[in-house]
Amino acid sequence: MSRTILVTGGAGFIGSHYVRYLIQYHPDVEVINADALRYSANLLNLAEVADHPRYRFVNVDLADQPAVERLFQRKIDEVIHFAAESHVDRSIEGAEMFIRSNIIGTYYLLEAVKKAEVEKMVHISTDEVYGSVSTGRAKEHSPLAPSNPYSATKASSDLLCQSYVNTYGLPVVITRCTNNYGPNQHPEKLIPCLILRALENRPLPIYGDGSQERDWIHVWDHCVAIDRVRRYGKAGKVYHIGAEHTITNLEVARRICTLLGKPHSLIQHVDDRPGHDLRYSLDTSKTREELGWLPMISFDRGLKETVGWYRRQQDWWEAVRSKAYRRPMEGGEWR
Ligand SMILES: NC(=O)c1ccc[n+]([C@@H]2O[C@H](COP(=O)([O-])OP(=O)(O)OC[C@H]3O[C@@H](n4cnc5c(N)ncnc54)[C@H](O)[C@@H]3O)[C@@H](O)[C@H]2O)c1
């Protein structure tokens, strides 16, 4: 019998990969993609499933409670919750949308799940909730210490989810993942931003001295892990997802220049982001042991393929760019 999975934020970067994953690998699953189509959404990412009989798109703002309740008028078996405002720089410029989407949106979703008979909800969160991890790796029980409005709203939504598990027995599982990269990522994010600027021989902006360390995971590996958590993860638990391979932002920029045959002199150091976390790192051993998951795509291979993808997909990023130009907070600048 077919199962219905509600994916929120399925028109964004990771959500669209996961929607396509579900349609491709789970023939017994029907997908409802609920997305408010904010600036980072892109229906081009879903072109190959748009007319699929097991896929349906619904334009819904999760901060609109009646609209969220209407989603649950039909039977929903599982919920995978990606929808969020996701860009730290934008949250520093103004946090209100982050509070509305990430906290209030999650609250309305939890309320709807509480009333419905949902078997499992997976809340997609981030390593950024731990703040900067100076040494070692954050564990699932490490204290939450978010440093910027984005991570504060994600930590808040994590706590809301945990409170609904404890108080109402909701079957919610939380994943916290490190930085994702891969095809279809909005060009405001570090890796596509650097690739596109290098392709156009424009300066590659690097915050501060570029010594910030991130653990990059390919979006495909993240989707496989989410699917394991959806199927086998235990309610109330937190699962870490990451490649356990950290690299500095400066080194990422250098590798992109090398892959594209561009001079490293294109790299330009700019004023650091306020409250910039120096290092993120997760201990992912529990996820690996309990769920039998391992990342399969090395950063070298994944970055090479991603650079190739952006090089070939000029139509895609030109379409995104023309939409991004309309954002007043970008000051008309292509960042
Ligand atoms: N990108 C990363 O490196 C990364 C790492 C760890 C965790 N995450 C988490 O994964 C999730 C997806 O991230 P992403 O990079 O794909 O983000 P994204 O910005 O590309 O996509 C977010 C999607 O959510 C939708 N959305 C935003 N507010 C909404 C609302 N109120 N109602 C309905 N839809 C709404 C947007 O329209 C967009 O399609 C987020 O929760 C993010 O915190 C991202």
PDB file of C-alpha atoms in Angstrom, residues 168-295:
ATOM      1  CA  TYR A 168       3.028  14.729  23.906  1.00  0.00           C
ATOM      2  CA  GLY A 169       4.977  11.649  22.845  1.00  0.00           C
ATOM      3  CA  LEU A 170       5.272  12.862  19.254  1.00  0.00           C
ATOM      4  CA  PRO A 171       7.407  10.577  17.049  1.00  0.00           C
ATOM      5  CA  VAL A 172       9.917  13.273  16.076  1.00  0.00           C
ATOM      6  CA  VAL A 173      13.544  12.566  15.161  1.00  0.00           C
ATOM      7  CA  ILE A 174      16.124  15.340  14.719  1.00  0.00           C
ATOM      8  CA  THR A 175      19.040  15.272  12.290  1.00  0.00           C
ATOM      9  CA  ARG A 176      21.923  17.721  12.579  1.00  0.00           C
ATOM     10  CA  CYS A 177      24.098  17.909   9.505  1.00  0.00           C
ATOM     11  CA  THR A 178      27.266  19.739   8.540  1.00  0.00           C
ATOM     12  CA  ASN A 179      27.624  22.053   5.519  1.00  0.00           C
ATOM     13  CA  ASN A 180      26.103  20.670   2.316  1.00  0.00           C
ATOM     14  CA  TYR A 181      27.282  21.269  -1.235  1.00  0.00           C
ATOM     15  CA  GLY A 182      26.378  19.891  -4.644  1.00  0.00           C
ATOM     16  CA  PRO A 183      24.273  20.735  -7.709  1.00  0.00           C
ATOM     17  CA  ASN A 184      21.294  23.117  -7.440  1.00  0.00           C
ATOM     18  CA  GLN A 185      22.518  25.071  -4.406  1.00  0.00           C
ATOM     19  CA  HIS A 186      21.550  28.730  -4.378  1.00  0.00           C
ATOM     20  CA  PRO A 187      24.515  30.874  -5.506  1.00  0.00           C
ATOM     21  CA  GLU A 188      24.481  32.925  -2.298  1.00  0.00           C
ATOM     22  CA  LYS A 189      26.075  29.958  -0.483  1.00  0.00           C
ATOM     23  CA  LEU A 190      29.868  29.686  -0.242  1.00  0.00           C
ATOM     24  CA  ILE A 191      30.753  26.977  -2.779  1.00  0.00           C
ATOM     25  CA  PRO A 192      28.459  28.042  -5.664  1.00  0.00           C
ATOM     26  CA  CYS A 193      29.289  31.701  -4.973  1.00  0.00           C
ATOM     27  CA  LEU A 194      33.008  30.987  -5.325  1.00  0.00           C
ATOM     28  CA  ILE A 195      32.551  28.781  -8.405  1.00  0.00           C
ATOM     29  CA  LEU A 196      30.413  31.323 -10.264  1.00  0.00           C
ATOM     30  CA  ARG A 197      32.690  34.225  -9.410  1.00  0.00           C
ATOM     31  CA  ALA A 198      35.742  32.248 -10.527  1.00  0.00           C
ATOM     32  CA  LEU A 199      33.988  31.324 -13.792  1.00  0.00           C
ATOM     33  CA  GLU A 200      33.451  35.049 -14.416  1.00  0.00           C
ATOM     34  CA  ASN A 201      37.018  35.974 -13.354  1.00  0.00           C
ATOM     35  CA  ARG A 202      35.616  38.063 -10.507  1.00  0.00           C
ATOM     36  CA  PRO A 203      37.120  38.322  -6.993  1.00  0.00           C
ATOM     37  CA  LEU A 204      36.324  35.425  -4.646  1.00  0.00           C
ATOM     38  CA  PRO A 205      35.292  37.017  -1.315  1.00  0.00           C
ATOM     39  CA  ILE A 206      36.565  35.175   1.764  1.00  0.00           C
ATOM     40  CA  TYR A 207      35.537  36.335   5.210  1.00  0.00           C
ATOM     41  CA  GLY A 208      38.485  37.391   7.411  1.00  0.00           C
ATOM     42  CA  ASP A 209      41.602  35.276   7.029  1.00  0.00           C
ATOM     43  CA  GLY A 210      39.607  32.288   5.737  1.00  0.00           C
ATOM     44  CA  SER A 211      40.732  30.004   8.559  1.00  0.00           C
ATOM     45  CA  GLN A 212      37.146  29.031   9.457  1.00  0.00           C
ATOM     46  CA  GLU A 213      36.813  25.237   9.306  1.00  0.00           C
ATOM     47  CA  ARG A 214      33.759  23.455   7.955  1.00  0.00           C
ATOM     48  CA  ASP A 215      32.952  19.783   7.400  1.00  0.00           C
ATOM     49  CA  TRP A 216      31.516  19.609   3.865  1.00  0.00           C
ATOM     50  CA  ILE A 217      29.163  16.781   2.946  1.00  0.00           C
ATOM     51  CA  HIS A 218      27.742  16.109  -0.498  1.00  0.00           C
ATOM     52  CA  VAL A 219      23.976  16.653  -0.606  1.00  0.00           C
ATOM     53  CA  TRP A 220      23.496  13.134  -1.967  1.00  0.00           C
ATOM     54  CA  ASP A 221      25.163  11.579   1.092  1.00  0.00           C
ATOM     55  CA  HIS A 222      22.964  13.777   3.287  1.00  0.00           C
ATOM     56  CA  CYS A 223      19.810  12.540   1.514  1.00  0.00           C
ATOM     57  CA  VAL A 224      20.807   8.894   1.939  1.00  0.00           C
ATOM     58  CA  ALA A 225      21.372   9.519   5.665  1.00  0.00           C
ATOM     59  CA  ILE A 226      18.015  11.288   6.055  1.00  0.00           C
ATOM     60  CA  ASP A 227      16.320   8.327   4.426  1.00  0.00           C
ATOM     61  CA  ARG A 228      17.967   5.958   6.913  1.00  0.00           C
ATOM     62  CA  VAL A 229      16.838   8.179   9.781  1.00  0.00           C
ATOM     63  CA  ARG A 230      13.306   8.301   8.347  1.00  0.00           C
ATOM     64  CA  ARG A 231      13.111   4.538   8.184  1.00  0.00           C
ATOM     65  CA  TYR A 232      15.098   3.408  11.206  1.00  0.00           C
ATOM     66  CA  GLY A 233      15.697   6.435  13.458  1.00  0.00           C
ATOM     67  CA  LYS A 234      14.180   6.298  16.953  1.00  0.00           C
ATOM     68  CA  ALA A 235      11.723   8.960  18.089  1.00  0.00           C
ATOM     69  CA  GLY A 236      13.225  11.542  20.423  1.00  0.00           C
ATOM     70  CA  LYS A 237      16.770  10.920  19.243  1.00  0.00           C
ATOM     71  CA  VAL A 238      19.242  13.241  17.547  1.00  0.00           C
ATOM     72  CA  TYR A 239      21.346  11.904  14.645  1.00  0.00           C
ATOM     73  CA  HIS A 240      24.521  13.616  13.455  1.00  0.00           C
ATOM     74  CA  ILE A 241      25.326  13.598   9.750  1.00  0.00           C
ATOM     75  CA  GLY A 242      28.689  14.686   8.392  1.00  0.00           C
ATOM     76  CA  ALA A 243      31.776  13.573   6.525  1.00  0.00           C
ATOM     77  CA  GLU A 244      34.149  14.126   9.492  1.00  0.00           C
ATOM     78  CA  HIS A 245      36.586  15.877   7.185  1.00  0.00           C
ATOM     79  CA  THR A 246      37.072  19.559   7.985  1.00  0.00           C
ATOM     80  CA  ILE A 247      38.710  22.039   5.656  1.00  0.00           C
ATOM     81  CA  THR A 248      39.211  25.815   5.854  1.00  0.00           C
ATOM     82  CA  ASN A 249      37.201  28.215   3.714  1.00  0.00           C
ATOM     83  CA  LEU A 250      40.461  29.513   2.240  1.00  0.00           C
ATOM     84  CA  GLU A 251      41.438  25.998   1.144  1.00  0.00           C
ATOM     85  CA  VAL A 252      38.000  25.534  -0.469  1.00  0.00           C
ATOM     86  CA  ALA A 253      38.526  28.745  -2.477  1.00  0.00           C
ATOM     87  CA  ARG A 254      42.014  27.640  -3.508  1.00  0.00           C
ATOM     88  CA  ARG A 255      40.776  24.240  -4.696  1.00  0.00           C
ATOM     89  CA  ILE A 256      37.991  25.849  -6.744  1.00  0.00           C
ATOM     90  CA  CYS A 257      40.521  28.156  -8.429  1.00  0.00           C
ATOM     91  CA  THR A 258      42.758  25.183  -9.187  1.00  0.00           C
ATOM     92  CA  LEU A 259      39.886  23.094 -10.595  1.00  0.00           C
ATOM     93  CA  LEU A 260      38.883  25.955 -12.884  1.00  0.00           C
ATOM     94  CA  GLY A 261      42.450  26.843 -13.857  1.00  0.00           C
ATOM     95  CA  LYS A 262      42.115  30.313 -12.305  1.00  0.00           C
ATOM     96  CA  PRO A 263      44.820  32.207 -10.379  1.00  0.00           C
ATOM     97  CA  HIS A 264      44.623  32.098  -6.590  1.00  0.00           C
ATOM     98  CA  SER A 265      45.081  35.878  -6.718  1.00  0.00           C
ATOM     99  CA  LEU A 266      41.329  36.076  -7.428  1.00  0.00           C
ATOM    100  CA  ILE A 267      40.797  35.311  -3.719  1.00  0.00           C
ATOM    101  CA  GLN A 268      40.008  38.518  -1.852  1.00  0.00           C
ATOM    102  CA  HIS A 269      39.805  38.741   1.938  1.00  0.00           C
ATOM    103  CA  VAL A 270      36.838  40.827   3.110  1.00  0.00           C
ATOM    104  CA  ASP A 271      35.658  41.973   6.575  1.00  0.00           C
ATOM    105  CA  ASP A 272      34.703  38.996   8.694  1.00  0.00           C
ATOM    106  CA  ARG A 273      31.055  38.155   9.376  1.00  0.00           C
ATOM    107  CA  PRO A 274      29.983  39.371  12.861  1.00  0.00           C
ATOM    108  CA  GLY A 275      29.956  36.487  15.352  1.00  0.00           C
ATOM    109  CA  HIS A 276      31.497  34.162  12.760  1.00  0.00           C
ATOM    110  CA  ASP A 277      31.960  30.654  14.163  1.00  0.00           C
ATOM    111  CA  LEU A 278      35.532  29.490  13.660  1.00  0.00           C
ATOM    112  CA  ARG A 279      34.934  25.773  13.511  1.00  0.00           C
ATOM    113  CA  TYR A 280      32.095  23.268  13.186  1.00  0.00           C
ATOM    114  CA  SER A 281      32.644  19.579  13.730  1.00  0.00           C
ATOM    115  CA  LEU A 282      30.308  16.694  14.560  1.00  0.00           C
ATOM    116  CA  ASP A 283      30.866  13.228  15.951  1.00  0.00           C
ATOM    117  CA  THR A 284      28.793  11.087  13.581  1.00  0.00           C
ATOM    118  CA  SER A 285      29.750   7.679  15.020  1.00  0.00           C
ATOM    119  CA  LYS A 286      26.279   6.955  16.458  1.00  0.00           C
ATOM    120  CA  THR A 287      24.586   7.485  13.087  1.00  0.00           C
ATOM    121  CA  ARG A 288      27.214   5.344  11.374  1.00  0.00           C
ATOM    122  CA  GLU A 289      26.924   2.506  13.887  1.00  0.00           C
ATOM    123  CA  GLU A 290      23.161   2.509  14.519  1.00  0.00           C
ATOM    124  CA  LEU A 291      22.002   3.147  10.975  1.00  0.00           C
ATOM    125  CA  GLY A 292      24.822   1.533   9.002  1.00  0.00           C
ATOM    126  CA  TRP A 293      25.362   4.753   7.059  1.00  0.00           C
ATOM    127  CA  LEU A 294      28.602   6.076   5.608  1.00  0.00           C
ATOM    128  CA  PRO A 295      29.229   9.055   3.330  1.00  0.00           C
TER     129      PRO A 295
END
